[in-house]
JSON list of C-alpha atoms in Angstrom, two decimals:
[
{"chain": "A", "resi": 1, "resn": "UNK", "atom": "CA", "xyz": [-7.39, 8.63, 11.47]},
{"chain": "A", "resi": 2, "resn": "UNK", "atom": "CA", "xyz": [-9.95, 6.17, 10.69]},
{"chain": "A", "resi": 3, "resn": "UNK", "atom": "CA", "xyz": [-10.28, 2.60, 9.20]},
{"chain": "A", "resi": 4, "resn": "UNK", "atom": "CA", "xyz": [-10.42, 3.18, 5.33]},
{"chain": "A", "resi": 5, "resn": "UNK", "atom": "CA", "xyz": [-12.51, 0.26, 3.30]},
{"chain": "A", "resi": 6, "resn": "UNK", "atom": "CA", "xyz": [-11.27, 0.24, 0.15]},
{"chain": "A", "resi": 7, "resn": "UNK", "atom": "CA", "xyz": [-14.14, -0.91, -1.45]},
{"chain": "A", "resi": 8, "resn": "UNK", "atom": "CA", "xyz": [-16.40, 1.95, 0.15]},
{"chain": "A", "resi": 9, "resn": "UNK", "atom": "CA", "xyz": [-14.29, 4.26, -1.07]},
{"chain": "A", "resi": 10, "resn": "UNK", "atom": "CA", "xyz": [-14.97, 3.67, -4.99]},
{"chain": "A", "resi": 11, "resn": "UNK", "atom": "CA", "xyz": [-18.12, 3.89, -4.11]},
{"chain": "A", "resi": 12, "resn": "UNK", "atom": "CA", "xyz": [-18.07, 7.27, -3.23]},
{"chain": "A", "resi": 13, "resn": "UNK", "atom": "CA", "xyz": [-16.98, 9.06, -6.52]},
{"chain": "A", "resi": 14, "resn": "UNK", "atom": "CA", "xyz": [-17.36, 7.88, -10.67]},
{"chain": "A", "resi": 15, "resn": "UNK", "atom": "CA", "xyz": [-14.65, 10.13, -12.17]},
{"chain": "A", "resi": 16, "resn": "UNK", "atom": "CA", "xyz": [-12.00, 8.42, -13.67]},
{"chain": "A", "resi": 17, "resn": "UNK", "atom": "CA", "xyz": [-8.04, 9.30, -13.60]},
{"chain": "A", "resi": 18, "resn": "UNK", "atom": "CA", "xyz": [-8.12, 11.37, -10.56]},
{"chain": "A", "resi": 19, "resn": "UNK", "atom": "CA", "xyz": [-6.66, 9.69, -7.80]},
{"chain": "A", "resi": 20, "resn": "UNK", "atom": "CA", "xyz": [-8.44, 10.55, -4.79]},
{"chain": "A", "resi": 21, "resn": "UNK", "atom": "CA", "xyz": [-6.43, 10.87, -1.36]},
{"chain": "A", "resi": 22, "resn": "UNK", "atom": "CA", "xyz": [-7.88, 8.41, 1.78]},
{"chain": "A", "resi": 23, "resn": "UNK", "atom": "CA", "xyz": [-4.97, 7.96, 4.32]},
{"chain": "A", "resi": 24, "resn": "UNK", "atom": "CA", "xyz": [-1.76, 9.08, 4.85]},
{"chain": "A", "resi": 25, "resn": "UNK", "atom": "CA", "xyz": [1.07, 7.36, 5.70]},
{"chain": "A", "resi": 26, "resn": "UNK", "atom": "CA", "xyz": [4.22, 10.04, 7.02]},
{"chain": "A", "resi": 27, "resn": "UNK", "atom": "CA", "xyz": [4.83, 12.29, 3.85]},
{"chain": "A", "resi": 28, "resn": "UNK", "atom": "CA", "xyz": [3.02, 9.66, 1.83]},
{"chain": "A", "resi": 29, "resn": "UNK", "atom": "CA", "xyz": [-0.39, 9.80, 0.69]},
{"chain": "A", "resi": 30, "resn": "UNK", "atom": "CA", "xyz": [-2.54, 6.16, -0.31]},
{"chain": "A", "resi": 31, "resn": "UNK", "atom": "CA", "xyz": [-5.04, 7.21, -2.98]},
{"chain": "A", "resi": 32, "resn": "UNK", "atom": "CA", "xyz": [-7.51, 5.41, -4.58]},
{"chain": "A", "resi": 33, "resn": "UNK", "atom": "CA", "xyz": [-8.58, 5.94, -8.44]},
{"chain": "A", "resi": 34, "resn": "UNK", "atom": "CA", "xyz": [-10.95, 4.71, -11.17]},
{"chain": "A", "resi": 35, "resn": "UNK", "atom": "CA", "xyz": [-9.13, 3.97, -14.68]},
{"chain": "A", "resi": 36, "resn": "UNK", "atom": "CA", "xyz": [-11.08, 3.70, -17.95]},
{"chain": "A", "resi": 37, "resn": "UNK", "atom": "CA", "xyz": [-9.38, 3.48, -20.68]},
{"chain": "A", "resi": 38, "resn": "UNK", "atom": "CA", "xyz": [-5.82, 5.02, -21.99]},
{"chain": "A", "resi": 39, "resn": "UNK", "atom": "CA", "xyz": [-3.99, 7.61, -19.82]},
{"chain": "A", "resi": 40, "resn": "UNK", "atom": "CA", "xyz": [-1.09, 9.45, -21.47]},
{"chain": "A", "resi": 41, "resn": "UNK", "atom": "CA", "xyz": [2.72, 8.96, -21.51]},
{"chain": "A", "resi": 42, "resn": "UNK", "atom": "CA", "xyz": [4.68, 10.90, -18.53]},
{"chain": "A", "resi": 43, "resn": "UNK", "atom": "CA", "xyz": [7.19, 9.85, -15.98]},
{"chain": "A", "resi": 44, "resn": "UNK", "atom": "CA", "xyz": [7.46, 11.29, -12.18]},
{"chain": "A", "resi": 45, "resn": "UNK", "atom": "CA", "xyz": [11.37, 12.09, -12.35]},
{"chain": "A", "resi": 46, "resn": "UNK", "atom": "CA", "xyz": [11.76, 12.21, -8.61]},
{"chain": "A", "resi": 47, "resn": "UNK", "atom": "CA", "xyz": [9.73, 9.12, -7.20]},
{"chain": "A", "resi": 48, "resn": "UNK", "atom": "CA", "xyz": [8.90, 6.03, -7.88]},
{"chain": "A", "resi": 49, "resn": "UNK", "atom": "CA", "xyz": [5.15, 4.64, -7.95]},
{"chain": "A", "resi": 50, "resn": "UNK", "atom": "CA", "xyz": [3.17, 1.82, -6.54]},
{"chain": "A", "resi": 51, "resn": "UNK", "atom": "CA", "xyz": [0.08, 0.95, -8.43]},
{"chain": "A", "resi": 52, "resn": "UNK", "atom": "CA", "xyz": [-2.03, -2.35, -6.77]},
{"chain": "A", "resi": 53, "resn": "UNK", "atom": "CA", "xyz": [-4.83, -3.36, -8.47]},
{"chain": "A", "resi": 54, "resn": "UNK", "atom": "CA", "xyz": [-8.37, -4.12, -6.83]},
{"chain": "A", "resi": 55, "resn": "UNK", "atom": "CA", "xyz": [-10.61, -4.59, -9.70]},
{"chain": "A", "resi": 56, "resn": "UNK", "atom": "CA", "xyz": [-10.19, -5.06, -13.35]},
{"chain": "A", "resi": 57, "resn": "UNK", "atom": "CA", "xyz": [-7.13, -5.16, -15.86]},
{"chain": "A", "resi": 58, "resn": "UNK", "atom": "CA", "xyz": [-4.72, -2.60, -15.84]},
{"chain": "A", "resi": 59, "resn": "UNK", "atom": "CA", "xyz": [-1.68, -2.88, -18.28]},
{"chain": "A", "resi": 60, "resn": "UNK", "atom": "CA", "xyz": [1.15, 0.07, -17.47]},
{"chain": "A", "resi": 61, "resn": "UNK", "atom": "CA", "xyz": [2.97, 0.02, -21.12]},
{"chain": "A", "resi": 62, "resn": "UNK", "atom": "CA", "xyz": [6.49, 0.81, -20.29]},
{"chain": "A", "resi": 63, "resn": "UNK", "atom": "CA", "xyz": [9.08, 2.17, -23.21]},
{"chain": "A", "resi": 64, "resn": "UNK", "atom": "CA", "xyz": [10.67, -1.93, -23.25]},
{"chain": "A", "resi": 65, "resn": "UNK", "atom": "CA", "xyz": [7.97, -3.73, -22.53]},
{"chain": "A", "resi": 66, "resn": "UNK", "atom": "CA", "xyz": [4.31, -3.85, -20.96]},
{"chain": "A", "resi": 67, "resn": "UNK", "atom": "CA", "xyz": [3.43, -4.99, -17.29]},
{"chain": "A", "resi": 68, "resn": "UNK", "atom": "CA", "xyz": [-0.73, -6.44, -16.72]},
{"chain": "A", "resi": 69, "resn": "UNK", "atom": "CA", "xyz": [-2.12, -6.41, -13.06]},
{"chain": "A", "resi": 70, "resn": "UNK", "atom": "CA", "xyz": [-4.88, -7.88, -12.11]},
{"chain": "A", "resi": 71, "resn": "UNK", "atom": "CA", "xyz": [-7.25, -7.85, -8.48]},
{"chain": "A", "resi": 72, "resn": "UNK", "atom": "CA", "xyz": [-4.44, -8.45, -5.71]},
{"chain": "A", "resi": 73, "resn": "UNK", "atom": "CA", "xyz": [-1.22, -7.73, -7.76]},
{"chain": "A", "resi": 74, "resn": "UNK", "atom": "CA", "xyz": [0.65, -4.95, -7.83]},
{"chain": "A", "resi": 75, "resn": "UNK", "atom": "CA", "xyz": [3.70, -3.32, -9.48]},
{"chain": "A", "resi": 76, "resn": "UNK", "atom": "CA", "xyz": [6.42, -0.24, -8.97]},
{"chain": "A", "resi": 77, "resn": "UNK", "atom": "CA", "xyz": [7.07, 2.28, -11.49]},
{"chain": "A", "resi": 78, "resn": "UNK", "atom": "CA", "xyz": [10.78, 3.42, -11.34]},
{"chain": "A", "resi": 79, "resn": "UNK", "atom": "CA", "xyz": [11.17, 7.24, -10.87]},
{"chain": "A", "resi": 80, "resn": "UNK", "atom": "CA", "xyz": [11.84, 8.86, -14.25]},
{"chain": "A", "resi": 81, "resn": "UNK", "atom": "CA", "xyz": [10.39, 5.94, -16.19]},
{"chain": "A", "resi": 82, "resn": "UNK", "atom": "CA", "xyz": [7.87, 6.16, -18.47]},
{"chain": "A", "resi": 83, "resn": "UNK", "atom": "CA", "xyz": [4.44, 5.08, -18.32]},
{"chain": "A", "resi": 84, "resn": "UNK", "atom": "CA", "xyz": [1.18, 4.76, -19.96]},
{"chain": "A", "resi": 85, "resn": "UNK", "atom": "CA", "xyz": [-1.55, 3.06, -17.66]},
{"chain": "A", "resi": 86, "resn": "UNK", "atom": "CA", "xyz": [-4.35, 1.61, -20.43]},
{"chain": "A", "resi": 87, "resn": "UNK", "atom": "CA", "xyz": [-7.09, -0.28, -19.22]},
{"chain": "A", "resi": 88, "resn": "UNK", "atom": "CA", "xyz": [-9.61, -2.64, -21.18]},
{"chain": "A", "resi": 89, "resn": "UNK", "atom": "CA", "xyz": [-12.54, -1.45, -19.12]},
{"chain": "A", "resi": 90, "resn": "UNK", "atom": "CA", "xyz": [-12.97, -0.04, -15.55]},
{"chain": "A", "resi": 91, "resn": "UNK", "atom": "CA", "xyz": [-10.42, -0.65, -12.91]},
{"chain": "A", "resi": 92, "resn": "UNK", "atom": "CA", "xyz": [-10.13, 0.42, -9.55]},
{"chain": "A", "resi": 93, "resn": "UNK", "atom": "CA", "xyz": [-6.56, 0.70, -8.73]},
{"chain": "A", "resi": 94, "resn": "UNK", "atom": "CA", "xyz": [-4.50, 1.92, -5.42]},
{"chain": "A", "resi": 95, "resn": "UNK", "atom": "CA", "xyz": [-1.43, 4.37, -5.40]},
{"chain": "A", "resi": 96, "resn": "UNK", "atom": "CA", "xyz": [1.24, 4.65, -3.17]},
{"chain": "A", "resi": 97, "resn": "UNK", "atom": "CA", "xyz": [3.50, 7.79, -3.57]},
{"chain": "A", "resi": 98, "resn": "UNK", "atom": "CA", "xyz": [4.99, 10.68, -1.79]},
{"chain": "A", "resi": 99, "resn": "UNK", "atom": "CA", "xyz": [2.46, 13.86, -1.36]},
{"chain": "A", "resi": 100, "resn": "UNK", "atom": "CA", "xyz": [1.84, 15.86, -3.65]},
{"chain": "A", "resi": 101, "resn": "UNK", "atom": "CA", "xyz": [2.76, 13.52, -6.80]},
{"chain": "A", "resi": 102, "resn": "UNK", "atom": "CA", "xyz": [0.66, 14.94, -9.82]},
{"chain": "A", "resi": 103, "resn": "UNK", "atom": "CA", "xyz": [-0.82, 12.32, -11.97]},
{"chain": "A", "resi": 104, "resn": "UNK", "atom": "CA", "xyz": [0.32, 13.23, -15.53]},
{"chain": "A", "resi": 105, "resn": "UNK", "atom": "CA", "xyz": [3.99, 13.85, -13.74]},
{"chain": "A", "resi": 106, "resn": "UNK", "atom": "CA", "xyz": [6.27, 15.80, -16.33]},
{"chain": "A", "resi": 107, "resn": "UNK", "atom": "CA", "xyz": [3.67, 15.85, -18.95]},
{"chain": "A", "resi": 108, "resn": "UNK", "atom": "CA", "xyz": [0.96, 17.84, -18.19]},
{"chain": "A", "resi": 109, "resn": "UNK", "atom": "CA", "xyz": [-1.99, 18.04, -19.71]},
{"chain": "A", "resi": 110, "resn": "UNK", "atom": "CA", "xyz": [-5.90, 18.02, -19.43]},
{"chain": "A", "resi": 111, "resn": "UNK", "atom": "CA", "xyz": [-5.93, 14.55, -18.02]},
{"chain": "A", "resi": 112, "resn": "UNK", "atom": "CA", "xyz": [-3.80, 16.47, -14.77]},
{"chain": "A", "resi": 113, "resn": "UNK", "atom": "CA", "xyz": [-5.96, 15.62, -12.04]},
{"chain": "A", "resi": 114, "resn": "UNK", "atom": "CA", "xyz": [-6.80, 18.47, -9.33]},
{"chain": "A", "resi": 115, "resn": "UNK", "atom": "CA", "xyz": [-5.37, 17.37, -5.55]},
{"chain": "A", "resi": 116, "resn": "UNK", "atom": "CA", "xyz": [-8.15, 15.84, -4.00]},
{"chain": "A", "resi": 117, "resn": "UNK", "atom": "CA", "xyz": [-8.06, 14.77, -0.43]},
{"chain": "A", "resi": 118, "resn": "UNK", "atom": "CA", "xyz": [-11.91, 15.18, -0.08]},
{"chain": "A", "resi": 119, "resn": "UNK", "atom": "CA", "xyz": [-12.02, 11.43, 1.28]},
{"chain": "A", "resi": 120, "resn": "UNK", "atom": "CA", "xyz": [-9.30, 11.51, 3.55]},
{"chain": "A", "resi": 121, "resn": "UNK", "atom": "CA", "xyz": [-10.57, 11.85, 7.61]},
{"chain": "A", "resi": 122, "resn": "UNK", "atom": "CA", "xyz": [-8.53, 14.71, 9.23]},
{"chain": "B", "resi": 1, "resn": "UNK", "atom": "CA", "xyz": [11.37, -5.39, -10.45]},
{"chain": "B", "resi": 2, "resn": "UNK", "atom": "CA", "xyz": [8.40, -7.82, -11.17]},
{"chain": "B", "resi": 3, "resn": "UNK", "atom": "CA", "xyz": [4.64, -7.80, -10.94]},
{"chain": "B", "resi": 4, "resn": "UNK", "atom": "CA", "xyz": [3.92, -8.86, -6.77]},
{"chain": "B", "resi": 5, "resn": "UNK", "atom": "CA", "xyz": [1.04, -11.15, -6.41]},
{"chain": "B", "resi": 6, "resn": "UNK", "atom": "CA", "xyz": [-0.06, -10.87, -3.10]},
{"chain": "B", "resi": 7, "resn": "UNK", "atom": "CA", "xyz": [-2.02, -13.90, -2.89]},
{"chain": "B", "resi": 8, "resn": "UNK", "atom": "CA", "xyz": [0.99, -15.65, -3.71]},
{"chain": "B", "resi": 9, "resn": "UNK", "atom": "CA", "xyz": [3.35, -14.23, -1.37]},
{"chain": "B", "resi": 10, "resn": "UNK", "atom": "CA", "xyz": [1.26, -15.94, 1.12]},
{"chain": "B", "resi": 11, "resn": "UNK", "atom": "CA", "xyz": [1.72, -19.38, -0.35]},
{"chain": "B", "resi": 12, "resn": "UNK", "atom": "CA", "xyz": [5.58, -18.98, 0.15]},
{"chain": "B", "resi": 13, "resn": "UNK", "atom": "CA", "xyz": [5.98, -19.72, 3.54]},
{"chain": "B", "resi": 14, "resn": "UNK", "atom": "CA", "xyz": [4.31, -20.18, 6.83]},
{"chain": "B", "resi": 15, "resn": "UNK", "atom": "CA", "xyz": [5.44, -18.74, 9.98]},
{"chain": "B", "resi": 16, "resn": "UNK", "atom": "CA", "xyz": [3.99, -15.95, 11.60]},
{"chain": "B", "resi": 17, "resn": "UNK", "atom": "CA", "xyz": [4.59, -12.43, 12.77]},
{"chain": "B", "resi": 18, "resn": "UNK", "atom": "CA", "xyz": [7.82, -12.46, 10.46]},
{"chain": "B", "resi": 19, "resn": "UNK", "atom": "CA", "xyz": [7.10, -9.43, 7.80]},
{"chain": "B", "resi": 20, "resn": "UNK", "atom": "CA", "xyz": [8.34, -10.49, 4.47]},
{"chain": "B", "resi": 21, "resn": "UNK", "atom": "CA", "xyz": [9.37, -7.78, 2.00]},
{"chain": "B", "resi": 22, "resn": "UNK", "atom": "CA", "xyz": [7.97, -7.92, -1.36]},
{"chain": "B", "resi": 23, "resn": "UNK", "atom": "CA", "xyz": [8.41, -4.58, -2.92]},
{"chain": "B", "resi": 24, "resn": "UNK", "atom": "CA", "xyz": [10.14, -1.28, -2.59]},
{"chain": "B", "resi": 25, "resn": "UNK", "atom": "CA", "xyz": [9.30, 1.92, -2.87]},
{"chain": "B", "resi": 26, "resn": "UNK", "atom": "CA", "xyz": [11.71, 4.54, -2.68]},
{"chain": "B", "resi": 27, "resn": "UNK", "atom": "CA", "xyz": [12.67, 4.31, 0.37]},
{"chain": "B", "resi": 28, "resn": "UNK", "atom": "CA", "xyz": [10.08, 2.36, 2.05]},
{"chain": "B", "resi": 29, "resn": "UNK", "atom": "CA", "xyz": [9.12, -1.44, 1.48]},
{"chain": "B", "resi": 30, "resn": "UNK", "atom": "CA", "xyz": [6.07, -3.22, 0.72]},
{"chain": "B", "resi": 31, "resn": "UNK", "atom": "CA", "xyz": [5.62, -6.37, 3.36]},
{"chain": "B", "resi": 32, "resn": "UNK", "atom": "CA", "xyz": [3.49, -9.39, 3.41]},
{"chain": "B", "resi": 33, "resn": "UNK", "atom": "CA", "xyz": [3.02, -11.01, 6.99]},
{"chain": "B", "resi": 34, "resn": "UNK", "atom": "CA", "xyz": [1.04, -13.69, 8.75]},
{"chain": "B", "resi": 35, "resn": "UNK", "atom": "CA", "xyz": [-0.22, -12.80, 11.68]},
{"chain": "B", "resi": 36, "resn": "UNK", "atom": "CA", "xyz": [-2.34, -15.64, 14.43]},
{"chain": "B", "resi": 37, "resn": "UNK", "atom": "CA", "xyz": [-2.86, -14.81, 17.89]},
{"chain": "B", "resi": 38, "resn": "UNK", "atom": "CA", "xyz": [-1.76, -11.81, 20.15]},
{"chain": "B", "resi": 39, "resn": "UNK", "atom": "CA", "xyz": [1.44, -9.63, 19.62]},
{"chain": "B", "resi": 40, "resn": "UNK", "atom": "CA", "xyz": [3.35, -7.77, 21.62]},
{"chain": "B", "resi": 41, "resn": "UNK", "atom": "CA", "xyz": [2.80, -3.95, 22.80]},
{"chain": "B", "resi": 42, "resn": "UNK", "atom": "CA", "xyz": [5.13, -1.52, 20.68]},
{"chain": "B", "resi": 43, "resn": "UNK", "atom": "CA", "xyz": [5.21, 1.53, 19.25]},
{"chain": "B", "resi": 44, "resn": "UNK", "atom": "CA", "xyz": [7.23, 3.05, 16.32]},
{"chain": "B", "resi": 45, "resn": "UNK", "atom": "CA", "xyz": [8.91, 6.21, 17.45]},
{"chain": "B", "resi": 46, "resn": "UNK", "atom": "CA", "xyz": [9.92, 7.60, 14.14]},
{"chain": "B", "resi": 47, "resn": "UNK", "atom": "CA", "xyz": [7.51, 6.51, 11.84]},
{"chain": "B", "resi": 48, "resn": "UNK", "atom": "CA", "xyz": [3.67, 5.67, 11.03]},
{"chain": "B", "resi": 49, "resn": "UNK", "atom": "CA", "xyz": [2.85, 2.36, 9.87]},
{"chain": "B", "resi": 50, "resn": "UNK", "atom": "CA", "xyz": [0.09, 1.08, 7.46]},
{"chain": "B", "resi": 51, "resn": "UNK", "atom": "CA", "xyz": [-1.39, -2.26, 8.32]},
{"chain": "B", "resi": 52, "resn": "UNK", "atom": "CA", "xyz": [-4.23, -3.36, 5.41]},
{"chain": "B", "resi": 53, "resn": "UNK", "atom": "CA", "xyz": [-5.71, -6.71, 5.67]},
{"chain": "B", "resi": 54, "resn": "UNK", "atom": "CA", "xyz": [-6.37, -9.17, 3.07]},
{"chain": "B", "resi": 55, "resn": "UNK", "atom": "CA", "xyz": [-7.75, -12.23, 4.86]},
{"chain": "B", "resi": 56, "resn": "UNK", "atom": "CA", "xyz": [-9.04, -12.75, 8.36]},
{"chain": "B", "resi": 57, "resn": "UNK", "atom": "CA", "xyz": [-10.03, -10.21, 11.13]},
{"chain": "B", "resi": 58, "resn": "UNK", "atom": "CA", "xyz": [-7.48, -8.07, 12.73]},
{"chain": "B", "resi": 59, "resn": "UNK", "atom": "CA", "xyz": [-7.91, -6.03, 15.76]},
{"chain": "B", "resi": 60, "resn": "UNK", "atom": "CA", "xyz": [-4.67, -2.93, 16.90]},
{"chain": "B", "resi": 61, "resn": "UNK", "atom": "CA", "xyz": [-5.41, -2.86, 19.67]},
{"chain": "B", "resi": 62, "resn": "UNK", "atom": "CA", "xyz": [-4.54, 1.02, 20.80]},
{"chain": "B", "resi": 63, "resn": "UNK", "atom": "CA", "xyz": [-4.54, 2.91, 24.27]},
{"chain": "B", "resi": 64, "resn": "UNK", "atom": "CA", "xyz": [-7.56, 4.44, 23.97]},
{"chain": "B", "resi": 65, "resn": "UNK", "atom": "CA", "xyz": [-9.44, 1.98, 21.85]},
{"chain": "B", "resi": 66, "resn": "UNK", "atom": "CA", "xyz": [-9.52, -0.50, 19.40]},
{"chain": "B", "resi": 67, "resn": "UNK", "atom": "CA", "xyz": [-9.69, -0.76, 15.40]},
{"chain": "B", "resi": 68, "resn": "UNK", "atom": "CA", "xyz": [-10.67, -3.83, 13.68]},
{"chain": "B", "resi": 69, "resn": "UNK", "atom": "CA", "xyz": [-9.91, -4.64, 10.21]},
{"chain": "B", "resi": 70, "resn": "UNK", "atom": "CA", "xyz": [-11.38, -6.73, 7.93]},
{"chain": "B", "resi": 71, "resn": "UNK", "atom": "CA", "xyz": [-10.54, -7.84, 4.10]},
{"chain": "B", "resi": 72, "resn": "UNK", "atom": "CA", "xyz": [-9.97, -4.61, 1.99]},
{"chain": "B", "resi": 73, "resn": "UNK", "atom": "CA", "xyz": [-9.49, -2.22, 5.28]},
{"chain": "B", "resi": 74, "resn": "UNK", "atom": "CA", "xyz": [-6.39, -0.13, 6.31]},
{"chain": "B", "resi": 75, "resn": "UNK", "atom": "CA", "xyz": [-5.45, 1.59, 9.47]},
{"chain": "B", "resi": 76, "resn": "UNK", "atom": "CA", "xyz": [-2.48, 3.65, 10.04]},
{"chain": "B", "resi": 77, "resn": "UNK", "atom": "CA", "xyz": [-0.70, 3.68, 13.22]},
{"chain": "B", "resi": 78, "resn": "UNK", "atom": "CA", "xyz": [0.96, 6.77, 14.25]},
{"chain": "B", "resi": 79, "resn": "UNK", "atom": "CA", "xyz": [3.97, 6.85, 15.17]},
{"chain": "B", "resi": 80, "resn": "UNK", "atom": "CA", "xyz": [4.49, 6.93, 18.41]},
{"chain": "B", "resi": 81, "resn": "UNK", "atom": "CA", "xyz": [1.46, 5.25, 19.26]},
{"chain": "B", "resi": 82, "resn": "UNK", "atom": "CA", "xyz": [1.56, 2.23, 21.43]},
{"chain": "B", "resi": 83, "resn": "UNK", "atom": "CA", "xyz": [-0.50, -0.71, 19.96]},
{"chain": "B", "resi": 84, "resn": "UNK", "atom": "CA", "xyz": [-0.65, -4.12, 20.14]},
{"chain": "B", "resi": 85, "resn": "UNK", "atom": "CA", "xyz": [-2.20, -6.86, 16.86]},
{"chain": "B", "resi": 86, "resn": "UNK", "atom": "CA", "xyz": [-4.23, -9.37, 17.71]},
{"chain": "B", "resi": 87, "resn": "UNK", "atom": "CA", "xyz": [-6.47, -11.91, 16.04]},
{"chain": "B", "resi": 88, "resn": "UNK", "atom": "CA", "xyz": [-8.86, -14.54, 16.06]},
{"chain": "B", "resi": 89, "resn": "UNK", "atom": "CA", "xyz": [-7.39, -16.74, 13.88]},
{"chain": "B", "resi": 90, "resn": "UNK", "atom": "CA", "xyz": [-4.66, -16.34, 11.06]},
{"chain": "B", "resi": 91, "resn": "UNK", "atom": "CA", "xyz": [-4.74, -13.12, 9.24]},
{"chain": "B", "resi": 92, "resn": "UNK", "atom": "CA", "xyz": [-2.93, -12.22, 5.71]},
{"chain": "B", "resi": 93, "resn": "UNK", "atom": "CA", "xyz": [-1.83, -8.45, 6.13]},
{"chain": "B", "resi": 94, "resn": "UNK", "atom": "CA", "xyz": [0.24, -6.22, 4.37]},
{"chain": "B", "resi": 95, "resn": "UNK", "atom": "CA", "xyz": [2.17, -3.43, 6.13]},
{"chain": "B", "resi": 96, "resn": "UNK", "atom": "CA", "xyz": [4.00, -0.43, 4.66]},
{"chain": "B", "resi": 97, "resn": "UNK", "atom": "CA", "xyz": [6.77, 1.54, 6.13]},
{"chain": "B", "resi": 98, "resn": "UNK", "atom": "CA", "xyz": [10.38, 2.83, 5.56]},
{"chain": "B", "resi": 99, "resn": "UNK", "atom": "CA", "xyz": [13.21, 0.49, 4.93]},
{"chain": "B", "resi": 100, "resn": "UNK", "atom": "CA", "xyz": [14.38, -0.94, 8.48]},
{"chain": "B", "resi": 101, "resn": "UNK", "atom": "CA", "xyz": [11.47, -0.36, 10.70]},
{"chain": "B", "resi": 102, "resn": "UNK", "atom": "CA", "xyz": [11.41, -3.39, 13.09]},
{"chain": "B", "resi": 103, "resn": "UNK", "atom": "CA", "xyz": [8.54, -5.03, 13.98]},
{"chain": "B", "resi": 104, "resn": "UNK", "atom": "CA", "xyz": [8.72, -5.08, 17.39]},
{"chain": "B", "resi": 105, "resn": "UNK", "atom": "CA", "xyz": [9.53, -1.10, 17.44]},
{"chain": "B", "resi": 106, "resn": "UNK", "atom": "CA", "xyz": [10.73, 0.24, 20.58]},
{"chain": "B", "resi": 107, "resn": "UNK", "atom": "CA", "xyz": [9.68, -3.21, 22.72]},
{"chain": "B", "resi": 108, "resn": "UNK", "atom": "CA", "xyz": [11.94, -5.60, 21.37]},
{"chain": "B", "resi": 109, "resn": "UNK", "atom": "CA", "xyz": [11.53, -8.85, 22.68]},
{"chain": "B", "resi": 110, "resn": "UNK", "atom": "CA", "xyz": [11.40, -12.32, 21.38]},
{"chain": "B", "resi": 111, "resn": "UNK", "atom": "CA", "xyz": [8.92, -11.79, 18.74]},
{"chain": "B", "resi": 112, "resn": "UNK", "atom": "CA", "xyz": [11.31, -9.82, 17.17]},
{"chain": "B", "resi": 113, "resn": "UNK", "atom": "CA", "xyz": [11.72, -10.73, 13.64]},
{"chain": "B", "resi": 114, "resn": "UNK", "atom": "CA", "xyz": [14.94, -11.04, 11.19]},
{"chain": "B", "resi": 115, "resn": "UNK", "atom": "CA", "xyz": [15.29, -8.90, 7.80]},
{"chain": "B", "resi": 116, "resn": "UNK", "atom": "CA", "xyz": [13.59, -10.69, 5.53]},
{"chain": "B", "resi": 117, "resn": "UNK", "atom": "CA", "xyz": [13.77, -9.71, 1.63]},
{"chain": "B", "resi": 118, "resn": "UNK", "atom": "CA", "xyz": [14.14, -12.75, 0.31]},
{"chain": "B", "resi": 119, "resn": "UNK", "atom": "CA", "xyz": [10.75, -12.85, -1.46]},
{"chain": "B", "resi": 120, "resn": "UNK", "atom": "CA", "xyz": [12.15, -9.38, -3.01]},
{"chain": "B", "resi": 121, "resn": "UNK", "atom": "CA", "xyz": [13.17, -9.13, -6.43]},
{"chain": "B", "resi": 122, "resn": "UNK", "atom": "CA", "xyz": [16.61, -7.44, -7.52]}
]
């Protein structure tokens, strides 16, 4: 595995919410993804989820309350709670979560992102 | 648990080489650590271990070769892979890893480092 620079990576693809694997860490996988906007409401019942923001605003609404990151802060999702990740403009975020976590989790949907590990060094 | 600001962590204490945990994640935690001169030699048997700098230059040093990081950069150590951080000057670093690992590994030593949650919310 290689050195990963964050900041290179985002250069390297514009399509936002689809997290985009570049190291791996065990059975965990670090992605990196571009937010724009407001995602949809789902939950990942078996896991919990780290979301660390590099760039922008990113508020995760949360059923009793909402949490904002900005550059250099970052927050855990509880498994099985639900989430809505809205942005007010672009933000490049980083995610921390067991392989093979699907984006939308238990909700589905056309914003499901396809398993990318296109950036990832073998 | 609470929104982590990193650059904060690092304004709540001083020493060195002690890895502070600041988040958790299933099973694994989210540590902040100082890190100024040259460590010890270790290796992780059971696990790999992500090292991604925030300030200053860090070089894991590694068997067959070197990797140095710089703000925004991540490297993953295999497990099982001796290595050995060093710096020029003090570096802000954040490691990930499951619950427990030790940051001396397998070499123990002097430099080993107490639990430390204490900068961990409930």
């Amino acid at each position: 595995m290689d050195v990963v620079d964050l900041s290179h990576t985002f250069t390297q693809f514009a399509e936002t919410w689809s997290p985009k694997v570049v190291a791996r860490l065990n059975d965990y996988e670090i992605k990196v993804v571009k937010l724009d906007g407001e995602f949809v409401w789902h939950d990942h019942p078996d896991t919990d989820e780290l979301f660390l923001v590099l760039a922008g605003s990113l508020t995760i609404a949360l059923r009793d309350g909402d949490v904002t990151l900005g550059p250099g802060q970052l927050y855990v999702v509880p498994r099985g709670v639900e989430h809505c990740p809205i942005t007010d403009g672009l933000v490049h975020a980083v995610l921390v979560e067991p392989a093979g976590v699907v984006n939308t989790g238990s909700a589905g949907g056309p914003l499901t992102a396809t398993y990318d590990d296109s950036l990832a060094r073998p």
